[in-house]
Amino acid sequence: MSTVAGVVLGCLKACLLLAAAFGVTLAMRRRPARLRAAVLATALIGAVLVPFVAAVVPAVSIPLPAALAELATQTGGSSSASPPARKLTDPAHSPAASPAPVLEVRIPVAAPWWSAVDLELVGILFWLGAVLILAAYHGVGLSRMTRVVGRARPVLDRGWRDLLAAARREVGCRRRVRLVVSPEVDVPAVFGLLRPVVILPSHADTWLEDRRTAVLRHELVHVVRYDWPVRLAARLAAAVYWFNPLAWWAVRRLDLEQELACDEEVLSMGSRASTYACHLLGIARAAVPRPAVASAGLSMARRSHLEERIMTILNRDHHRRVGLRLILPAVIVTAALVPAIAAVQPTAAERTASPELRSAVADMREAEARLEPQLEKIGEIDIEMAPIVEEIEAMEAEIDHEAIVRLQAQMKPFLEQIERIEVDMAPFRERMEAMQERLESMTFHIDDGTLEEIKRQIHEQTENLHLELESVHVDMSPYREQLERIHEQLGPLHERIARLTEEQTARIHERMERSHEVMARQHERMERLQAELEPLHRKMERLGDRLQEALKGDVAAVLRSHLGSVTGPDAPFAEAAARLLEEASIRLHDDLLEVNVSRREAREILDDRFSPVRIGTEEAFDAALESAVDELADLEIRVE
C-alpha cells in the first residue's frame, strides 16, 4: 500500500470514529452533557491514537471491490509509465491483407514538468505544514496565556478566598488552585494542568457574592474534570486532521458540552437557573474577543456558545450530577471502537475462479466422489485387521523374553572365559600359521636322484616342523581342556534356552498361523481394491495437472492486474505463475481454493521475471510488485 493510500485509510478510520461519536452524542441529546463530553473527548483522543494502535493490534481484513483495491495498492501513474508504442505498417497493405510484419517503435515524448514531482512527498509536506501552522497558532495562545498568568495579581481578598475554599468543598476539588486577577481577560477562565489557575477579570471585585460563588463553582468543576488538558488534546486532534470537518465539529461541540456539563453541575448545587443564566449574560456583555487567549484557556462565558447554553439552562426542569458509574461505560464503549476500527485493513475483493478452473475443480470433486466408496472399503479392511494385528502383538508379548535374557546372563561369564582363552591361544595359532607358510614354501628336487634320496629330503625338511607342531599341541592342550569343560557347562544352558523358546513358540504357533491366514485374505481384498483404484488414481493425476494449468491462468490474471501497467507487452505472466505455483501450497477448502506462497519466494520470483520488462519509474514498479506479493501471500479464489 502506498503512503498516500495509508494516509487516506487512516483518515477514513478517524472519520469513522468521529462519525460514531456524532451518532452517539445525537442519540444522547436528552442525557446529561457530561456523558456527551466524555464520548467526544474519547473519540478525539482515539482519532490521534488510531495509527499507533493499528501498528500493534492484529489486522482484520475486509474485502474491497477490485477497482478500489487496485486504487489502494497502486500509486497511480500514468505519468510514470513509458509512452505507448506506435505501430508502423506498410500503407500499401490494408489490415485485411496478408499478415505483414509489424514493427513496434517507441517514440519518446517529452513528459510534463509535473511528472518529475513526487506527489506523495508534496502531499505529506503540505499536510505537515498545515499541522505545524495550527500547532504554532495554539502555541502562541499558550505562550500568551502563560505571560498573562505570570503578570496576573494574586487575589488576597478574604471574601474571595473564603468563597474559594467553600466552592472547593462543594465541588470536591482536592487540588491546589490559585486565584488571580488580570486586566488582560474579560471573562473568568481556567488555565494549567499541574498547577491550575482560575483567572478573574479586573472588574470581578464588583460582583455580588452570588455571582462570585457561581463563577468559582463553574471553574473548579473544570479543574476537577481536567477539562483544560482534554480540550488541549482535542485541539491537537483537530490540528492533525485539519482537513476533516468532523474533527472541527467535534472540537467545537466538545467545548460546548464541557461548558454545559459545568452548568449542570453548578445548577445541581442549588443555584437557580434564571439567576445563573443572568450571571452568564452579564459576564458575556463585558467580554472582548481575544482569540489567542481564548484558545488557550477555558472561558466561562464565550459568546459563540452563550445562546445555546442559556436556552439549555432555562429549558431544563431539573439538573442532576453524573458520577463515574455512568461516565465509565460511555468512555469504555467509545474507547473500544479505537482498536476495532484501527484493526480494519482493506483487502482486495474475493477473486472468482475462471470457467476453466471451476470446471477442473468440479471434475476433480466428481472423481473424488467416485473414489470415496473405494477408500471407505479400504478403511473398513483396516478396521477389520486392527484386532488381528493387536492379537499378534499380544501373542508376541506372551513370549517370556526376560527368562531368555536371564539365561543369557548366566552364559555371559562362560563366554567371557572363552574369549580370554581365545586371546591366550592366539600366539599358538600364529606359530601354526607360520609353520603352514614354511610347509608351503618347501621345495623338492625330484629330477635327479633315487626315491630314497627324495624321502630323505622330505624327512629332513619336515622333521623340525613335526617336532615344533607336537610342542605347540602340547602347549595348547590345557587351553583345549578348559574349552571342553566350559562347553560342557554351557550345554545345559543352551538346552534350557532351546527348550524354553520351543515351549513358548509352540503355544502360539498355531494361533499365529490362523491369524496370518486371515490377514492374507484381507491383503488379497486390499490388492483387488488397489487394482480397481489404479485407473481412478491415474485420472486424478490428469485432473491435478489440469487443475494446475487452470490455476496458472488465474494466478497469471492476478499478476496482470497488479503488474500489467508497469511491465511491457512481453511480460511473462504465465511463466511467473507456473514458477509461483511450484513454491506454493494449494488447498481446496469448501468453496475456496487457497494458494499460499511465502512473501520472500514470491518477491524473488516476481523481481526476477518482471524486472527485465519493467516500464515507468522504479517506485511505481516496486509498489505494484509489493501489492502483488501481498495478495499472493494469502490468495483465495472462490470456485463456486
Short mmCIF file of C-alpha atoms in Angstrom, two decimals, residues 90-571:
data_model
loop_
_atom_site.label_atom_id
_atom_site.label_comp_id
_atom_site.label_asym_id
_atom_site.label_seq_id
_atom_site.Cartn_x
_atom_site.Cartn_y
_atom_site.Cartn_z
CA ASP A 90 3.24 -0.59 -44.83
CA PRO A 91 0.45 1.71 -46.11
CA ALA A 92 0.22 -0.32 -49.28
CA HIS A 93 -1.26 -3.17 -47.33
CA SER A 94 -4.64 -2.99 -45.75
CA PRO A 95 -5.34 -4.64 -42.38
CA ALA A 96 -7.23 -7.38 -44.18
CA ALA A 97 -4.29 -8.15 -46.43
CA SER A 98 -1.67 -10.78 -45.86
CA PRO A 99 -0.07 -10.62 -42.44
CA ALA A 100 2.72 -8.14 -42.96
CA PRO A 101 5.31 -7.83 -40.22
CA VAL A 102 4.53 -5.17 -37.68
CA LEU A 103 7.32 -3.02 -36.30
CA GLU A 104 6.80 -1.53 -32.83
CA VAL A 105 8.73 1.68 -32.32
CA ARG A 106 8.68 3.65 -29.05
CA ILE A 107 8.77 7.35 -29.84
CA PRO A 108 9.92 9.32 -26.79
CA VAL A 109 7.51 12.05 -25.83
CA ALA A 110 8.52 14.94 -23.62
CA ALA A 111 6.99 14.38 -20.21
CA PRO A 112 5.27 17.31 -18.49
CA TRP A 113 7.22 19.09 -15.77
CA TRP A 114 4.99 17.76 -13.00
CA SER A 115 5.82 14.12 -13.88
CA ALA A 116 9.17 14.57 -12.11
CA VAL A 117 7.48 15.74 -8.90
CA ASP A 118 6.89 13.23 -6.14
CA LEU A 119 3.24 13.96 -5.47
CA GLU A 120 3.21 11.77 -2.37
CA LEU A 121 6.03 13.75 -0.81
CA VAL A 122 4.37 17.04 -1.76
CA GLY A 123 1.09 15.92 -0.18
CA ILE A 124 2.79 14.82 3.03
CA LEU A 125 4.75 18.07 3.28
CA PHE A 126 1.58 20.10 2.69
CA TRP A 127 -0.25 18.20 5.43
CA LEU A 128 2.69 18.55 7.81
CA GLY A 129 2.97 22.26 7.06
CA ALA A 130 -0.69 22.82 7.95
CA VAL A 131 -0.24 20.83 11.18
CA LEU A 132 2.75 22.94 12.14
CA ILE A 133 0.88 26.18 11.39
CA LEU A 134 -2.03 25.15 13.61
CA ALA A 135 0.35 23.95 16.32
CA ALA A 136 2.13 27.29 16.15
CA TYR A 137 -1.21 29.12 16.44
CA HIS A 138 -2.13 27.20 19.57
CA GLY A 139 1.42 27.59 20.85
CA VAL A 140 1.08 31.36 20.55
CA GLY A 141 -2.12 31.18 22.58
CA LEU A 142 -0.44 29.07 25.30
CA SER A 143 2.56 31.38 25.40
CA ARG A 144 0.38 34.47 25.68
CA MET A 145 -1.77 32.91 28.37
CA THR A 146 1.35 31.91 30.29
CA ARG A 147 2.54 35.51 30.21
CA VAL A 148 -0.90 36.72 31.28
CA VAL A 149 -0.82 34.38 34.29
CA GLY A 150 2.72 35.49 35.09
CA ARG A 151 1.69 39.14 35.13
CA ALA A 152 -1.58 38.49 36.99
CA ARG A 153 -2.09 39.68 40.57
CA PRO A 154 -2.94 37.07 43.24
CA VAL A 155 -6.31 37.55 44.93
CA LEU A 156 -5.70 38.37 48.57
CA ASP A 157 -9.22 39.45 49.47
CA ARG A 158 -10.53 37.42 52.42
CA GLY A 159 -14.02 37.16 50.99
CA TRP A 160 -12.81 35.69 47.69
CA ARG A 161 -10.55 33.18 49.47
CA ASP A 162 -13.37 32.03 51.78
CA LEU A 163 -15.67 31.57 48.81
CA LEU A 164 -12.92 29.61 47.00
CA ALA A 165 -12.46 27.27 49.98
CA ALA A 166 -16.23 26.73 50.23
CA ALA A 167 -16.52 26.06 46.48
CA ARG A 168 -13.66 23.53 46.64
CA ARG A 169 -15.51 21.61 49.36
CA GLU A 170 -18.78 21.67 47.41
CA VAL A 171 -17.19 20.59 44.13
CA GLY A 172 -14.86 18.03 45.72
CA CYS A 173 -11.67 19.63 44.42
CA ARG A 174 -8.63 18.34 46.31
CA ARG A 175 -6.07 20.02 44.07
CA ARG A 176 -4.43 23.27 44.98
CA VAL A 177 -5.89 26.07 42.84
CA ARG A 178 -4.52 29.60 42.54
CA LEU A 179 -6.88 32.55 42.18
CA VAL A 180 -5.53 35.57 40.28
CA VAL A 181 -6.86 38.79 38.73
CA SER A 182 -5.71 40.13 35.36
CA PRO A 183 -6.80 43.20 33.38
CA GLU A 184 -5.96 41.26 30.20
CA VAL A 185 -9.02 38.98 30.48
CA ASP A 186 -12.66 39.95 30.45
CA VAL A 187 -14.28 36.65 31.44
CA PRO A 188 -13.27 34.06 34.06
CA ALA A 189 -11.03 31.30 32.73
CA VAL A 190 -9.08 28.23 33.86
CA PHE A 191 -5.52 27.55 32.74
CA GLY A 192 -2.87 24.92 33.56
CA LEU A 193 -2.59 21.21 34.25
CA LEU A 194 -0.24 20.56 37.16
CA ARG A 195 -0.90 23.91 38.89
CA PRO A 196 -4.33 25.08 37.69
CA VAL A 197 -5.10 28.78 37.87
CA VAL A 198 -8.51 30.47 37.94
CA ILE A 199 -8.14 33.87 36.24
CA LEU A 200 -10.66 36.62 37.05
CA PRO A 201 -11.20 39.86 35.14
CA SER A 202 -10.25 43.09 36.90
CA HIS A 203 -13.90 44.11 37.36
CA ALA A 204 -14.67 40.89 39.30
CA ASP A 205 -14.42 42.85 42.57
CA THR A 206 -17.74 44.48 41.68
CA TRP A 207 -19.57 41.16 41.53
CA LEU A 208 -22.01 40.17 44.19
CA GLU A 209 -21.40 37.08 46.30
CA ASP A 210 -23.97 35.03 44.35
CA ARG A 211 -22.11 35.60 41.05
CA ARG A 212 -18.74 35.00 42.66
CA THR A 213 -19.92 31.66 44.01
CA ALA A 214 -21.35 30.59 40.66
CA VAL A 215 -18.13 31.54 38.83
CA LEU A 216 -15.88 29.71 41.30
CA ARG A 217 -18.04 26.60 41.22
CA HIS A 218 -18.05 26.60 37.44
CA GLU A 219 -14.29 26.99 37.09
CA LEU A 220 -13.47 24.45 39.80
CA VAL A 221 -15.66 21.86 38.05
CA HIS A 222 -13.41 22.38 35.01
CA VAL A 223 -10.39 21.73 37.25
CA VAL A 224 -11.84 18.58 38.82
CA ARG A 225 -12.73 17.12 35.43
CA TYR A 226 -9.40 18.04 33.78
CA ASP A 227 -11.27 19.84 31.04
CA TRP A 228 -8.32 22.06 30.12
CA PRO A 229 -5.87 19.23 29.16
CA VAL A 230 -8.72 17.36 27.46
CA ARG A 231 -9.53 20.42 25.36
CA LEU A 232 -5.82 20.82 24.53
CA ALA A 233 -5.67 17.19 23.30
CA ALA A 234 -8.83 17.78 21.24
CA ARG A 235 -7.19 20.73 19.52
CA LEU A 236 -4.19 18.53 18.76
CA ALA A 237 -6.55 16.08 17.04
CA ALA A 238 -8.07 18.91 15.04
CA ALA A 239 -4.59 20.04 14.01
CA VAL A 240 -3.69 16.52 12.84
CA TYR A 241 -6.99 16.11 10.94
CA TRP A 242 -7.29 19.74 9.87
CA PHE A 243 -8.86 18.73 6.55
CA ASN A 244 -11.63 16.73 8.25
CA PRO A 245 -14.76 18.81 9.02
CA LEU A 246 -15.88 16.23 11.58
CA ALA A 247 -12.76 16.92 13.65
CA TRP A 248 -13.52 20.64 13.81
CA TRP A 249 -17.15 19.96 14.59
CA ALA A 250 -16.16 17.55 17.38
CA VAL A 251 -13.81 20.13 18.94
CA ARG A 252 -16.41 22.87 18.80
CA ARG A 253 -19.07 20.55 20.19
CA LEU A 254 -16.73 19.36 22.96
CA ASP A 255 -16.21 22.98 24.04
CA LEU A 256 -19.95 23.45 24.31
CA GLU A 257 -20.60 20.12 26.07
CA GLN A 258 -17.90 20.83 28.65
CA GLU A 259 -19.49 24.19 29.44
CA LEU A 260 -22.97 22.65 29.56
CA ALA A 261 -21.68 19.91 31.88
CA CYS A 262 -20.25 22.54 34.24
CA ASP A 263 -23.50 24.49 34.09
CA GLU A 264 -25.44 21.36 35.03
CA GLU A 265 -23.06 20.71 37.93
CA VAL A 266 -23.42 24.26 39.26
CA LEU A 267 -27.21 24.17 38.97
CA SER A 268 -27.34 20.81 40.76
CA MET A 269 -25.68 22.51 43.75
CA GLY A 270 -28.69 24.75 44.31
CA SER A 271 -28.26 27.75 42.00
CA ARG A 272 -31.43 28.94 40.32
CA ALA A 273 -31.46 28.51 36.56
CA SER A 274 -32.72 32.02 35.80
CA THR A 275 -30.21 33.65 38.14
CA TYR A 276 -27.33 31.60 36.73
CA ALA A 277 -28.36 32.50 33.17
CA CYS A 278 -28.34 36.18 34.14
CA HIS A 279 -24.81 35.76 35.51
CA LEU A 280 -23.63 34.25 32.22
CA LEU A 281 -25.27 37.02 30.24
CA GLY A 282 -23.82 39.72 32.44
CA ILE A 283 -20.29 38.28 32.24
CA ALA A 284 -20.53 37.89 28.45
CA ARG A 285 -21.57 41.54 27.97
CA ALA A 286 -18.22 42.69 29.34
CA ALA A 287 -16.24 40.24 27.20
CA VAL A 288 -13.98 41.40 24.39
CA PRO A 289 -12.95 38.78 21.75
CA ARG A 290 -9.39 37.58 22.41
CA PRO A 291 -8.74 34.66 20.02
CA ALA A 292 -5.26 33.74 21.16
CA VAL A 293 -6.10 33.73 24.85
CA ALA A 294 -9.48 32.12 24.42
CA SER A 295 -7.96 29.18 22.61
CA ALA A 296 -5.55 28.52 25.47
CA GLY A 297 -7.87 28.83 28.46
CA LEU A 298 -11.37 27.71 29.39
CA SER A 299 -13.52 30.81 29.31
CA MET A 300 -16.75 30.69 31.22
CA ALA A 301 -18.95 32.89 29.02
CA ARG A 302 -17.73 32.65 25.44
CA ARG A 303 -20.25 34.39 23.18
CA SER A 304 -20.18 31.68 20.49
CA HIS A 305 -21.96 29.22 22.80
CA LEU A 306 -23.84 31.61 25.04
CA GLU A 307 -27.26 31.46 23.40
CA GLU A 308 -27.43 27.64 23.34
CA ARG A 309 -26.18 27.42 26.91
CA ILE A 310 -28.79 29.87 28.21
CA MET A 311 -31.58 28.12 26.30
CA THR A 312 -30.46 24.74 27.68
CA ILE A 313 -30.31 26.09 31.23
CA LEU A 314 -33.76 27.66 31.07
CA ASN A 315 -35.50 24.78 29.23
CA ARG A 316 -34.40 22.05 31.62
CA ASP A 317 -36.72 21.38 34.54
CA HIS A 318 -34.02 19.81 36.66
CA HIS A 319 -30.27 19.27 36.52
CA ARG A 320 -28.53 16.34 38.17
CA ARG A 321 -24.94 15.40 38.80
CA VAL A 322 -23.46 12.48 36.84
CA GLY A 323 -20.93 10.19 38.50
CA LEU A 324 -18.33 7.80 37.18
CA ARG A 325 -20.83 4.93 37.17
CA LEU A 326 -22.39 6.45 34.05
CA ILE A 327 -19.26 8.08 32.63
CA LEU A 328 -17.02 4.98 32.61
CA PRO A 329 -19.29 2.75 30.46
CA ALA A 330 -19.61 5.51 27.85
CA VAL A 331 -15.84 6.06 27.80
CA ILE A 332 -15.10 2.31 27.65
CA VAL A 333 -17.52 1.72 24.79
CA THR A 334 -16.12 4.64 22.81
CA ALA A 335 -12.51 3.63 23.57
CA ALA A 336 -13.26 0.08 22.45
CA LEU A 337 -14.04 1.44 19.00
CA VAL A 338 -10.44 2.64 18.64
CA PRO A 339 -8.74 -0.81 18.36
CA ALA A 340 -11.76 -2.18 16.50
CA ILE A 341 -11.51 0.50 13.80
CA ALA A 342 -7.69 0.55 13.85
CA ALA A 343 -7.55 -3.20 13.15
CA VAL A 344 -9.53 -2.89 9.93
CA GLN A 345 -7.34 -3.39 6.87
CA PRO A 346 -8.92 -3.35 3.42
CA THR A 347 -8.00 -6.19 1.11
CA ALA A 348 -8.77 -6.99 -2.44
CA ALA A 349 -12.21 -8.34 -3.11
CA GLU A 350 -12.51 -12.09 -3.15
CA ARG A 351 -11.44 -13.36 -6.53
CA THR A 352 -13.73 -15.63 -8.55
CA ALA A 353 -12.28 -18.59 -10.39
CA SER A 354 -12.17 -18.67 -14.17
CA PRO A 355 -14.52 -21.06 -16.02
CA GLU A 356 -11.57 -23.38 -16.73
CA LEU A 357 -10.63 -23.54 -13.05
CA ARG A 358 -14.23 -24.07 -11.95
CA SER A 359 -14.60 -26.89 -14.47
CA ALA A 360 -11.37 -28.54 -13.32
CA VAL A 361 -12.41 -28.33 -9.67
CA ALA A 362 -15.87 -29.74 -10.47
CA ASP A 363 -14.37 -32.69 -12.36
CA MET A 364 -11.91 -33.35 -9.56
CA ARG A 365 -14.69 -33.35 -6.99
CA GLU A 366 -16.69 -35.76 -9.14
CA ALA A 367 -13.67 -38.07 -9.33
CA GLU A 368 -13.20 -37.77 -5.57
CA ALA A 369 -16.85 -38.73 -5.08
CA ARG A 370 -16.27 -41.88 -7.15
CA LEU A 371 -13.10 -42.59 -5.23
CA GLU A 372 -14.69 -42.14 -1.82
CA PRO A 373 -16.58 -45.52 -1.68
CA GLN A 374 -13.42 -47.42 -2.54
CA LEU A 375 -11.48 -45.57 0.11
CA GLU A 376 -14.21 -46.37 2.60
CA LYS A 377 -13.86 -50.08 1.78
CA ILE A 378 -10.12 -49.86 2.35
CA GLY A 379 -10.82 -48.14 5.64
CA GLU A 380 -13.20 -50.95 6.62
CA ILE A 381 -10.50 -53.53 5.86
CA ASP A 382 -8.05 -51.62 8.03
CA ILE A 383 -10.62 -51.61 10.83
CA GLU A 384 -11.16 -55.38 10.46
CA MET A 385 -7.42 -56.05 10.50
CA ALA A 386 -6.81 -53.92 13.59
CA PRO A 387 -7.95 -56.63 16.11
CA ILE A 388 -5.85 -59.26 14.32
CA VAL A 389 -2.77 -57.07 14.49
CA GLU A 390 -3.46 -56.45 18.16
CA GLU A 391 -3.81 -60.20 18.74
CA ILE A 392 -0.48 -60.91 17.03
CA GLU A 393 1.17 -58.25 19.14
CA ALA A 394 -0.41 -59.76 22.24
CA MET A 395 0.89 -63.23 21.27
CA GLU A 396 4.36 -61.86 20.82
CA ALA A 397 4.06 -60.29 24.24
CA GLU A 398 3.34 -63.75 25.72
CA ILE A 399 6.90 -64.88 25.00
CA ASP A 400 8.92 -64.68 28.20
CA HIS A 401 11.86 -62.75 26.84
CA GLU A 402 13.01 -61.97 30.35
CA ALA A 403 13.62 -65.67 31.12
CA ILE A 404 15.72 -65.98 28.00
CA VAL A 405 17.62 -62.85 28.95
CA ARG A 406 18.30 -64.31 32.42
CA LEU A 407 19.67 -67.50 30.90
CA GLN A 408 21.83 -65.49 28.54
CA ALA A 409 23.11 -63.53 31.53
CA GLN A 410 24.13 -66.82 33.15
CA MET A 411 26.03 -67.73 29.98
CA LYS A 412 27.92 -64.45 29.90
CA PRO A 413 30.75 -65.42 32.39
CA PHE A 414 31.45 -68.59 30.39
CA LEU A 415 31.57 -66.67 27.14
CA GLU A 416 33.97 -64.19 28.70
CA GLN A 417 36.22 -67.09 29.76
CA ILE A 418 36.14 -68.45 26.22
CA GLU A 419 37.16 -65.03 24.90
CA ARG A 420 40.10 -64.89 27.34
CA ILE A 421 41.24 -68.41 26.35
CA GLU A 422 40.97 -67.46 22.71
CA VAL A 423 43.25 -64.49 23.41
CA ASP A 424 45.76 -66.75 25.21
CA MET A 425 45.72 -69.23 22.32
CA ALA A 426 46.36 -66.53 19.72
CA PRO A 427 50.22 -66.88 19.83
CA PHE A 428 49.94 -70.62 19.26
CA ARG A 429 47.71 -70.10 16.27
CA GLU A 430 50.23 -67.61 14.90
CA ARG A 431 53.01 -70.21 15.29
CA MET A 432 50.90 -72.80 13.49
CA GLU A 433 50.16 -70.35 10.67
CA ALA A 434 53.91 -69.66 10.35
CA MET A 435 54.60 -73.40 10.15
CA GLN A 436 51.92 -73.73 7.49
CA GLU A 437 53.64 -70.99 5.44
CA ARG A 438 57.02 -72.75 5.81
CA LEU A 439 55.46 -76.03 4.74
CA GLU A 440 54.01 -74.44 1.66
CA SER A 441 57.36 -72.86 0.78
CA MET A 442 59.26 -76.18 0.79
CA THR A 443 60.83 -77.25 -2.50
CA PHE A 444 61.82 -80.78 -3.59
CA HIS A 445 64.14 -81.75 -6.42
CA ILE A 446 62.86 -84.96 -7.97
CA ASP A 447 64.52 -84.69 -11.36
CA ASP A 448 67.73 -86.43 -10.26
CA GLY A 449 68.25 -88.99 -7.56
CA THR A 450 66.59 -92.06 -6.27
CA LEU A 451 63.44 -92.50 -4.26
CA GLU A 452 65.46 -92.87 -1.12
CA GLU A 453 67.11 -89.53 -1.70
CA ILE A 454 63.72 -87.84 -2.17
CA LYS A 455 62.40 -89.39 1.07
CA ARG A 456 65.49 -88.17 2.85
CA GLN A 457 64.88 -84.62 1.58
CA ILE A 458 61.29 -84.69 2.79
CA HIS A 459 62.24 -86.11 6.18
CA GLU A 460 64.97 -83.54 6.72
CA GLN A 461 62.69 -80.60 5.89
CA THR A 462 59.61 -81.79 7.81
CA GLU A 463 61.21 -83.30 10.88
CA ASN A 464 61.70 -79.95 12.61
CA LEU A 465 58.16 -78.89 11.70
CA HIS A 466 56.73 -82.08 13.23
CA LEU A 467 58.68 -81.54 16.38
CA GLU A 468 57.55 -77.93 16.63
CA LEU A 469 53.94 -78.89 15.87
CA GLU A 470 53.97 -81.50 18.64
CA SER A 471 55.32 -78.86 21.01
CA VAL A 472 52.50 -76.47 20.06
CA HIS A 473 49.87 -79.20 20.57
CA VAL A 474 51.31 -79.97 23.97
CA ASP A 475 51.25 -76.29 24.95
CA MET A 476 47.66 -75.87 23.70
CA SER A 477 46.27 -78.95 25.43
CA PRO A 478 45.49 -77.16 28.75
CA TYR A 479 43.54 -74.48 26.88
CA ARG A 480 41.63 -77.10 24.90
CA GLU A 481 40.75 -78.90 28.08
CA GLN A 482 39.45 -75.64 29.58
CA LEU A 483 37.34 -75.00 26.47
CA GLU A 484 35.89 -78.50 26.64
CA ARG A 485 34.93 -78.04 30.29
CA ILE A 486 33.31 -74.68 29.54
CA HIS A 487 31.35 -76.12 26.62
CA GLU A 488 30.17 -78.95 28.89
CA GLN A 489 28.94 -76.35 31.38
CA LEU A 490 27.24 -74.33 28.61
CA GLY A 491 25.46 -77.34 27.22
CA PRO A 492 22.62 -77.39 29.81
CA LEU A 493 22.09 -73.63 29.39
CA HIS A 494 21.80 -73.99 25.61
CA GLU A 495 19.33 -76.80 26.12
CA ARG A 496 17.25 -74.75 28.56
CA ILE A 497 17.11 -71.79 26.17
CA ALA A 498 16.13 -74.01 23.24
CA ARG A 499 13.52 -75.81 25.35
CA LEU A 500 12.09 -72.53 26.71
CA THR A 501 11.88 -70.99 23.23
CA GLU A 502 10.28 -74.09 21.78
CA GLU A 503 7.73 -74.32 24.58
CA GLN A 504 6.74 -70.65 24.24
CA THR A 505 6.54 -70.60 20.45
CA ALA A 506 4.69 -73.88 20.27
CA ARG A 507 1.82 -72.42 22.28
CA ILE A 508 1.21 -69.53 19.89
CA HIS A 509 2.43 -71.03 16.61
CA GLU A 510 -0.95 -72.46 15.65
CA ARG A 511 -2.80 -69.27 16.64
CA MET A 512 -0.25 -67.20 14.71
CA GLU A 513 -0.79 -69.27 11.59
CA ARG A 514 -4.56 -68.77 11.76
CA SER A 515 -4.11 -65.00 12.18
CA HIS A 516 -1.74 -64.83 9.24
CA GLU A 517 -4.24 -66.74 7.10
CA VAL A 518 -6.94 -64.17 7.94
CA MET A 519 -4.55 -61.31 7.20
CA ALA A 520 -3.55 -62.88 3.90
CA ARG A 521 -7.19 -62.92 2.80
CA GLN A 522 -7.58 -59.28 3.84
CA HIS A 523 -4.44 -58.38 1.90
CA GLU A 524 -5.87 -60.07 -1.16
CA ARG A 525 -9.02 -57.96 -0.84
CA MET A 526 -6.85 -54.87 -0.40
CA GLU A 527 -4.86 -55.70 -3.54
CA ARG A 528 -8.05 -56.16 -5.58
CA LEU A 529 -9.32 -52.77 -4.37
CA GLN A 530 -5.97 -51.15 -5.17
CA ALA A 531 -6.16 -52.60 -8.68
CA GLU A 532 -9.66 -51.16 -9.08
CA LEU A 533 -8.42 -47.77 -7.82
CA GLU A 534 -5.49 -47.60 -10.22
CA PRO A 535 -7.48 -46.09 -13.13
CA LEU A 536 -9.05 -43.56 -10.76
CA HIS A 537 -5.62 -42.61 -9.44
CA ARG A 538 -4.36 -42.03 -12.97
CA LYS A 539 -7.45 -39.93 -13.68
CA MET A 540 -6.84 -37.91 -10.52
CA GLU A 541 -3.27 -37.27 -11.65
CA ARG A 542 -4.52 -35.99 -15.01
CA LEU A 543 -7.10 -33.81 -13.27
CA GLY A 544 -4.39 -32.49 -10.95
CA ASP A 545 -2.33 -31.44 -13.97
CA ARG A 546 -5.42 -29.85 -15.50
CA LEU A 547 -6.19 -28.03 -12.26
CA GLN A 548 -2.60 -26.81 -12.06
CA GLU A 549 -2.79 -25.47 -15.60
CA ALA A 550 -6.13 -23.73 -14.97
CA LEU A 551 -4.86 -22.29 -11.70
CA LYS A 552 -1.82 -20.99 -13.54
CA GLY A 553 -4.14 -18.93 -15.74
CA ASP A 554 -5.91 -17.44 -12.71
CA VAL A 555 -2.63 -16.60 -10.96
CA ALA A 556 -1.39 -15.04 -14.19
CA ALA A 557 -4.55 -12.87 -14.19
CA VAL A 558 -3.74 -11.76 -10.64
CA LEU A 559 -0.23 -10.81 -11.71
CA ARG A 560 -1.54 -8.98 -14.75
CA SER A 561 -3.98 -6.95 -12.61
CA HIS A 562 -1.11 -5.68 -10.45
CA LEU A 563 1.83 -5.55 -12.86
CA GLY A 564 0.19 -5.01 -16.24
CA SER A 565 0.54 -1.24 -16.08
CA VAL A 566 4.24 -1.29 -15.10
CA THR A 567 5.52 -4.00 -17.46
CA GLY A 568 5.93 -4.29 -21.20
CA PRO A 569 3.76 -6.30 -23.62
CA ASP A 570 6.11 -9.30 -23.44
CA ALA A 571 5.79 -9.69 -19.67
#
